[in-house]
GROMACS .gro file of C-alpha atoms in nm:
model
  342
    1UNK     CA    1   3.003  -4.976   0.856
    2UNK     CA    2   2.864  -4.680   1.048
    3UNK     CA    3   2.854  -4.430   0.763
    4UNK     CA    4   2.744  -4.133   0.972
    5UNK     CA    5   3.016  -4.191   1.233
    6UNK     CA    6   3.285  -4.208   0.964
    7UNK     CA    7   3.163  -3.880   0.813
    8UNK     CA    8   3.155  -3.712   1.154
    9UNK     CA    9   3.508  -3.829   1.241
   10UNK     CA   10   3.648  -3.715   0.905
   11UNK     CA   11   3.494  -3.371   0.957
   12UNK     CA   12   3.632  -3.350   1.312
   13UNK     CA   13   3.984  -3.421   1.186
   14UNK     CA   14   3.980  -3.099   0.984
   15UNK     CA   15   3.751  -2.885   1.204
   16UNK     CA   16   3.833  -2.561   1.388
   17UNK     CA   17   4.142  -2.485   1.178
   18UNK     CA   18   4.326  -2.775   1.341
   19UNK     CA   19   4.540  -3.040   1.173
   20UNK     CA   20   4.709  -3.374   1.231
   21UNK     CA   21   5.037  -3.447   1.406
   22UNK     CA   22   5.217  -3.735   1.237
   23UNK     CA   23   5.417  -3.908   1.510
   24UNK     CA   24   5.420  -4.245   1.336
   25UNK     CA   25   5.787  -4.274   1.244
   26UNK     CA   26   5.899  -4.637   1.237
   27UNK     CA   27   6.152  -4.745   1.497
   28UNK     CA   28   6.444  -4.741   1.247
   29UNK     CA   29   6.351  -4.389   1.128
   30UNK     CA   30   6.311  -4.260   1.483
   31UNK     CA   31   6.642  -4.417   1.583
   32UNK     CA   32   6.820  -4.243   1.292
   33UNK     CA   33   6.693  -3.905   1.410
   34UNK     CA   34   6.797  -3.986   1.767
   35UNK     CA   35   7.144  -4.095   1.654
   36UNK     CA   36   7.209  -3.759   1.485
   37UNK     CA   37   7.148  -3.586   1.819
   38UNK     CA   38   7.324  -3.836   2.041
   39UNK     CA   39   7.002  -3.966   2.196
   40UNK     CA   40   7.002  -4.337   2.296
   41UNK     CA   41   6.824  -4.551   2.036
   42UNK     CA   42   6.616  -4.748   2.285
   43UNK     CA   43   6.250  -4.826   2.336
   44UNK     CA   44   6.250  -4.623   2.659
   45UNK     CA   45   6.396  -4.317   2.483
   46UNK     CA   46   6.130  -4.345   2.213
   47UNK     CA   47   5.862  -4.381   2.480
   48UNK     CA   48   5.988  -4.076   2.669
   49UNK     CA   49   5.998  -3.867   2.351
   50UNK     CA   50   5.645  -3.960   2.251
   51UNK     CA   51   5.525  -3.895   2.605
   52UNK     CA   52   5.677  -3.547   2.577
   53UNK     CA   53   5.469  -3.489   2.263
   54UNK     CA   54   5.132  -3.614   2.383
   55UNK     CA   55   5.154  -3.445   2.725
   56UNK     CA   56   5.232  -3.101   2.578
   57UNK     CA   57   4.991  -2.863   2.757
   58UNK     CA   58   4.736  -2.711   2.519
   59UNK     CA   59   4.823  -2.933   2.221
   60UNK     CA   60   4.456  -3.015   2.162
   61UNK     CA   61   4.385  -2.648   2.087
   62UNK     CA   62   4.571  -2.681   1.756
   63UNK     CA   63   4.591  -3.055   1.683
   64UNK     CA   64   4.281  -3.260   1.601
   65UNK     CA   65   4.439  -3.602   1.554
   66UNK     CA   66   4.766  -3.784   1.621
   67UNK     CA   67   4.895  -4.062   1.397
   68UNK     CA   68   5.071  -4.327   1.607
   69UNK     CA   69   5.307  -4.614   1.531
   70UNK     CA   70   5.231  -4.968   1.652
   71UNK     CA   71   5.492  -4.946   1.931
   72UNK     CA   72   5.351  -4.613   2.048
   73UNK     CA   73   4.986  -4.716   2.064
   74UNK     CA   74   5.085  -4.992   2.309
   75UNK     CA   75   5.295  -4.767   2.536
   76UNK     CA   76   5.206  -4.607   2.870
   77UNK     CA   77   5.310  -4.319   3.092
   78UNK     CA   78   5.513  -4.408   3.404
   79UNK     CA   79   5.193  -4.417   3.612
   80UNK     CA   80   5.045  -4.683   3.381
   81UNK     CA   81   4.808  -4.463   3.177
   82UNK     CA   82   4.790  -4.586   2.816
   83UNK     CA   83   4.915  -4.328   2.567
   84UNK     CA   84   4.593  -4.359   2.372
   85UNK     CA   85   4.398  -4.248   2.683
   86UNK     CA   86   4.628  -3.949   2.734
   87UNK     CA   87   4.561  -3.845   2.375
   88UNK     CA   88   4.183  -3.881   2.409
   89UNK     CA   89   4.190  -3.685   2.738
   90UNK     CA   90   4.367  -3.403   2.552
   91UNK     CA   91   4.075  -3.381   2.309
   92UNK     CA   92   4.277  -3.536   2.026
   93UNK     CA   93   4.157  -3.825   1.806
   94UNK     CA   94   4.401  -4.122   1.802
   95UNK     CA   95   4.504  -4.268   1.469
   96UNK     CA   96   4.741  -4.544   1.360
   97UNK     CA   97   4.982  -4.608   1.071
   98UNK     CA   98   4.900  -4.954   0.930
   99UNK     CA   99   5.124  -5.006   0.628
  100UNK     CA  100   5.449  -5.194   0.683
  101UNK     CA  101   5.663  -4.982   0.456
  102UNK     CA  102   5.758  -4.920   0.094
  103UNK     CA  103   5.960  -5.203  -0.062
  104UNK     CA  104   6.142  -5.233  -0.394
  105UNK     CA  105   5.887  -5.312  -0.664
  106UNK     CA  106   5.966  -5.623  -0.869
  107UNK     CA  107   6.034  -5.542  -1.233
  108UNK     CA  108   6.040  -5.168  -1.166
  109UNK     CA  109   6.394  -5.046  -1.086
  110UNK     CA  110   6.395  -4.734  -0.871
  111UNK     CA  111   6.029  -4.766  -0.774
  112UNK     CA  112   5.852  -4.878  -0.456
  113UNK     CA  113   5.533  -5.060  -0.362
  114UNK     CA  114   5.384  -5.028  -0.013
  115UNK     CA  115   5.305  -5.355   0.164
  116UNK     CA  116   5.080  -5.447   0.456
  117UNK     CA  117   4.747  -5.569   0.319
  118UNK     CA  118   4.793  -5.926   0.448
  119UNK     CA  119   4.613  -5.961   0.780
  120UNK     CA  120   4.507  -5.595   0.773
  121UNK     CA  121   4.138  -5.661   0.846
  122UNK     CA  122   4.223  -5.824   1.180
  123UNK     CA  123   4.478  -5.554   1.272
  124UNK     CA  124   4.226  -5.279   1.201
  125UNK     CA  125   3.971  -5.448   1.424
  126UNK     CA  126   4.226  -5.462   1.708
  127UNK     CA  127   4.323  -5.097   1.667
  128UNK     CA  128   3.958  -4.989   1.668
  129UNK     CA  129   3.901  -5.178   1.993
  130UNK     CA  130   4.205  -5.001   2.143
  131UNK     CA  131   4.047  -4.663   2.063
  132UNK     CA  132   4.192  -4.561   1.725
  133UNK     CA  133   3.940  -4.389   1.499
  134UNK     CA  134   4.146  -4.330   1.186
  135UNK     CA  135   4.438  -4.493   1.007
  136UNK     CA  136   4.711  -4.403   0.759
  137UNK     CA  137   4.875  -4.575   0.461
  138UNK     CA  138   5.158  -4.411   0.264
  139UNK     CA  139   5.245  -4.482  -0.097
  140UNK     CA  140   5.573  -4.347  -0.238
  141UNK     CA  141   5.616  -4.218  -0.593
  142UNK     CA  142   5.959  -4.115  -0.724
  143UNK     CA  143   6.020  -3.877  -1.014
  144UNK     CA  144   6.331  -3.954  -1.220
  145UNK     CA  145   6.428  -4.046  -1.576
  146UNK     CA  146   6.156  -4.278  -1.709
  147UNK     CA  147   5.964  -4.296  -1.382
  148UNK     CA  148   5.712  -4.309  -1.234
  149UNK     CA  149   5.572  -4.588  -1.451
  150UNK     CA  150   5.203  -4.656  -1.497
  151UNK     CA  151   5.257  -4.996  -1.335
  152UNK     CA  152   5.393  -4.840  -1.016
  153UNK     CA  153   5.123  -4.572  -0.998
  154UNK     CA  154   4.840  -4.820  -1.055
  155UNK     CA  155   4.971  -5.082  -0.812
  156UNK     CA  156   5.008  -4.826  -0.533
  157UNK     CA  157   4.669  -4.670  -0.609
  158UNK     CA  158   4.499  -5.007  -0.589
  159UNK     CA  159   4.670  -5.086  -0.257
  160UNK     CA  160   4.561  -4.749  -0.116
  161UNK     CA  161   4.203  -4.814  -0.224
  162UNK     CA  162   4.191  -5.167  -0.080
  163UNK     CA  163   4.334  -5.036   0.248
  164UNK     CA  164   4.077  -4.754   0.255
  165UNK     CA  165   3.787  -4.993   0.199
  166UNK     CA  166   3.906  -5.218   0.482
  167UNK     CA  167   3.941  -4.916   0.712
  168UNK     CA  168   3.585  -4.801   0.653
  169UNK     CA  169   3.457  -5.155   0.707
  170UNK     CA  170   3.632  -5.151   1.047
  171UNK     CA  171   3.494  -4.807   1.143
  172UNK     CA  172   3.821  -4.619   1.085
  173UNK     CA  173   3.856  -4.309   0.867
  174UNK     CA  174   4.132  -4.382   0.611
  175UNK     CA  175   4.403  -4.123   0.556
  176UNK     CA  176   4.501  -4.185   0.193
  177UNK     CA  177   4.861  -4.073   0.139
  178UNK     CA  178   5.005  -4.089  -0.213
  179UNK     CA  179   5.337  -3.904  -0.174
  180UNK     CA  180   5.525  -3.779  -0.477
  181UNK     CA  181   5.871  -3.735  -0.329
  182UNK     CA  182   6.059  -3.403  -0.324
  183UNK     CA  183   6.392  -3.569  -0.407
  184UNK     CA  184   6.526  -3.500  -0.753
  185UNK     CA  185   6.596  -3.232  -1.013
  186UNK     CA  186   6.242  -3.220  -1.156
  187UNK     CA  187   6.064  -2.891  -1.213
  188UNK     CA  188   5.753  -2.759  -1.042
  189UNK     CA  189   5.549  -2.828  -1.356
  190UNK     CA  190   5.677  -3.187  -1.378
  191UNK     CA  191   5.577  -3.246  -1.014
  192UNK     CA  192   5.233  -3.104  -1.095
  193UNK     CA  193   5.189  -3.338  -1.392
  194UNK     CA  194   5.287  -3.646  -1.191
  195UNK     CA  195   5.084  -3.546  -0.886
  196UNK     CA  196   4.772  -3.496  -1.097
  197UNK     CA  197   4.819  -3.831  -1.271
  198UNK     CA  198   4.869  -4.006  -0.936
  199UNK     CA  199   4.564  -3.845  -0.776
  200UNK     CA  200   4.339  -3.920  -1.073
  201UNK     CA  201   4.449  -4.284  -1.061
  202UNK     CA  202   4.401  -4.308  -0.683
  203UNK     CA  203   4.045  -4.172  -0.698
  204UNK     CA  204   3.958  -4.403  -0.987
  205UNK     CA  205   4.062  -4.698  -0.768
  206UNK     CA  206   3.880  -4.556  -0.464
  207UNK     CA  207   3.558  -4.550  -0.669
  208UNK     CA  208   3.617  -4.907  -0.786
  209UNK     CA  209   3.668  -5.027  -0.429
  210UNK     CA  210   3.350  -4.843  -0.321
  211UNK     CA  211   3.526  -4.618  -0.072
  212UNK     CA  212   3.297  -4.346   0.064
  213UNK     CA  213   3.474  -4.021  -0.015
  214UNK     CA  214   3.291  -3.827   0.258
  215UNK     CA  215   3.447  -4.061   0.515
  216UNK     CA  216   3.814  -4.029   0.418
  217UNK     CA  217   4.095  -3.772   0.425
  218UNK     CA  218   4.353  -3.715   0.150
  219UNK     CA  219   4.715  -3.660   0.257
  220UNK     CA  220   4.907  -3.551  -0.054
  221UNK     CA  221   5.236  -3.382  -0.121
  222UNK     CA  222   5.246  -3.015  -0.208
  223UNK     CA  223   5.341  -2.951  -0.571
  224UNK     CA  224   5.707  -2.855  -0.541
  225UNK     CA  225   6.020  -2.839  -0.754
  226UNK     CA  226   6.272  -3.112  -0.675
  227UNK     CA  227   6.512  -3.035  -0.392
  228UNK     CA  228   6.805  -3.012  -0.635
  229UNK     CA  229   6.617  -2.829  -0.911
  230UNK     CA  230   6.795  -2.506  -1.007
  231UNK     CA  231   6.467  -2.310  -1.009
  232UNK     CA  232   6.283  -2.288  -0.675
  233UNK     CA  233   5.950  -2.110  -0.715
  234UNK     CA  234   5.804  -1.864  -0.465
  235UNK     CA  235   5.562  -1.951  -0.186
  236UNK     CA  236   5.270  -1.809  -0.385
  237UNK     CA  237   5.367  -1.999  -0.700
  238UNK     CA  238   5.380  -2.324  -0.504
  239UNK     CA  239   5.040  -2.248  -0.352
  240UNK     CA  240   4.886  -2.180  -0.693
  241UNK     CA  241   5.037  -2.490  -0.854
  242UNK     CA  242   4.927  -2.713  -0.565
  243UNK     CA  243   4.567  -2.599  -0.534
  244UNK     CA  244   4.510  -2.584  -0.909
  245UNK     CA  245   4.636  -2.941  -0.936
  246UNK     CA  246   4.401  -3.052  -0.658
  247UNK     CA  247   4.103  -2.871  -0.811
  248UNK     CA  248   4.153  -3.078  -1.127
  249UNK     CA  249   4.194  -3.413  -0.953
  250UNK     CA  250   4.024  -3.428  -0.611
  251UNK     CA  251   3.643  -3.463  -0.586
  252UNK     CA  252   3.462  -3.202  -0.377
  253UNK     CA  253   3.307  -3.481  -0.167
  254UNK     CA  254   3.638  -3.528   0.016
  255UNK     CA  255   3.605  -3.327   0.341
  256UNK     CA  256   3.970  -3.243   0.393
  257UNK     CA  257   4.320  -3.237   0.251
  258UNK     CA  258   4.596  -3.263   0.511
  259UNK     CA  259   4.930  -3.197   0.344
  260UNK     CA  260   5.244  -3.385   0.436
  261UNK     CA  261   5.557  -3.176   0.487
  262UNK     CA  262   5.784  -3.422   0.309
  263UNK     CA  263   6.111  -3.283   0.438
  264UNK     CA  264   6.027  -2.911   0.412
  265UNK     CA  265   6.142  -2.691   0.697
  266UNK     CA  266   5.876  -2.604   0.951
  267UNK     CA  267   5.870  -2.236   0.853
  268UNK     CA  268   5.846  -2.303   0.479
  269UNK     CA  269   5.572  -2.564   0.522
  270UNK     CA  270   5.372  -2.315   0.731
  271UNK     CA  271   5.425  -2.034   0.480
  272UNK     CA  272   5.313  -2.247   0.186
  273UNK     CA  273   5.005  -2.377   0.367
  274UNK     CA  274   4.922  -2.020   0.469
  275UNK     CA  275   4.943  -1.900   0.108
  276UNK     CA  276   4.704  -2.173  -0.005
  277UNK     CA  277   4.446  -2.074   0.254
  278UNK     CA  278   4.495  -1.700   0.204
  279UNK     CA  279   4.458  -1.727  -0.173
  280UNK     CA  280   4.207  -2.010  -0.213
  281UNK     CA  281   4.010  -2.070   0.107
  282UNK     CA  282   3.699  -1.886  -0.015
  283UNK     CA  283   3.668  -2.115  -0.317
  284UNK     CA  284   3.822  -2.441  -0.195
  285UNK     CA  285   3.567  -2.726  -0.173
  286UNK     CA  286   3.773  -2.901   0.095
  287UNK     CA  287   3.949  -2.791   0.413
  288UNK     CA  288   4.320  -2.729   0.344
  289UNK     CA  289   4.497  -2.854   0.656
  290UNK     CA  290   4.822  -3.018   0.765
  291UNK     CA  291   4.953  -3.356   0.870
  292UNK     CA  292   5.313  -3.270   0.949
  293UNK     CA  293   5.579  -3.473   1.128
  294UNK     CA  294   5.927  -3.317   1.121
  295UNK     CA  295   5.784  -2.974   1.032
  296UNK     CA  296   5.623  -2.971   1.378
  297UNK     CA  297   5.851  -3.198   1.582
  298UNK     CA  298   6.207  -3.122   1.471
  299UNK     CA  299   6.268  -2.808   1.684
  300UNK     CA  300   6.134  -2.989   1.991
  301UNK     CA  301   6.353  -3.293   1.928
  302UNK     CA  302   6.663  -3.077   1.892
  303UNK     CA  303   6.586  -2.898   2.220
  304UNK     CA  304   6.501  -3.215   2.412
  305UNK     CA  305   6.812  -3.419   2.324
  306UNK     CA  306   6.690  -3.698   2.550
  307UNK     CA  307   6.717  -3.492   2.869
  308UNK     CA  308   6.436  -3.459   3.124
  309UNK     CA  309   6.542  -3.105   3.210
  310UNK     CA  310   6.465  -2.995   2.853
  311UNK     CA  311   6.110  -3.135   2.834
  312UNK     CA  312   5.927  -2.811   2.910
  313UNK     CA  313   6.125  -2.604   2.659
  314UNK     CA  314   6.081  -2.875   2.396
  315UNK     CA  315   5.706  -2.880   2.454
  316UNK     CA  316   5.690  -2.502   2.412
  317UNK     CA  317   5.867  -2.534   2.075
  318UNK     CA  318   5.629  -2.811   1.967
  319UNK     CA  319   5.324  -2.607   2.066
  320UNK     CA  320   5.462  -2.305   1.880
  321UNK     CA  321   5.491  -2.497   1.553
  322UNK     CA  322   5.142  -2.642   1.600
  323UNK     CA  323   5.006  -2.291   1.658
  324UNK     CA  324   5.186  -2.158   1.349
  325UNK     CA  325   5.014  -2.420   1.135
  326UNK     CA  326   4.679  -2.348   1.297
  327UNK     CA  327   4.734  -1.984   1.196
  328UNK     CA  328   4.833  -2.096   0.845
  329UNK     CA  329   4.500  -2.273   0.812
  330UNK     CA  330   4.334  -1.939   0.883
  331UNK     CA  331   4.556  -1.759   0.631
  332UNK     CA  332   4.699  -1.557   0.921
  333UNK     CA  333   5.053  -1.694   0.955
  334UNK     CA  334   5.344  -1.454   0.906
  335UNK     CA  335   5.718  -1.445   0.969
  336UNK     CA  336   5.670  -1.224   1.275
  337UNK     CA  337   5.515  -1.521   1.457
  338UNK     CA  338   5.857  -1.689   1.443
  339UNK     CA  339   6.027  -1.394   1.608
  340UNK     CA  340   5.775  -1.328   1.883
  341UNK     CA  341   5.677  -1.690   1.948
  342UNK     CA  342   5.311  -1.580   1.951
   0.00000   0.00000   0.00000
């Protein structure tokens, strides 16, 4: 393990007010999004869409790292250039999703456990040789009547910690993603309670597995009311609840927190991230950044619709959302940016 290199890479992933672009949707998930827009659900269509993303001019000005899916990291441009080389040439650090998905957890109705530890050491070694320098593993926690259970939280926390230890052994910075889902009728305060419990449990396991906190990135959910909760708090209230939760549960040694968007609209995710940085940046021990997927990509996907003629306009929309989140990291995002496109 090259400790200094891991620390340097983790710092680079949250440097210069940049953030991560999560383009690691599985093939079934990507195909579902294509189907809604009438785009062919083929490997070539997925390749063309991901090429559109990584060849967006100027993307490296706002994006520090790109999380890829296994299919994507093996793909090439039409002239034979590996995608991973295109990403590196753009000044972006390549990363890779390494879990194989959340499955129903035995004995725990309504709860999931993320799988993928079997054979992970060898897969990480291969990805490092290909050029990846960080990885991602997502755990899924659901809030509903009687759940999450301690058994589910602890099992997912231990898996995250074992994954993170294997990543650092292989020279990859682990992105540790314990996601408390937005789905449900739960309140903002209930989400805060569960998120804090999950994070405390995750860091307890990270210590036990001897994961170096300075060489990892946390990718949590924002503390939010459930999507179908009757009370939806303001942007500032969400910012306060989220950062106060993190201050109680996340050690200062962690260099950066890159929030997932979790189904929020692009504008709302930017506004909430902006409020966190505007209100807390001067006293936050970690960088408060982003690791968004749909909240950056969705407008571009809707413009592209699988048509070559729409690539340039789609890339402009993608770059705009990346720039909005870069501004949100500075605490300088505002609604006027959406109107002017600046």
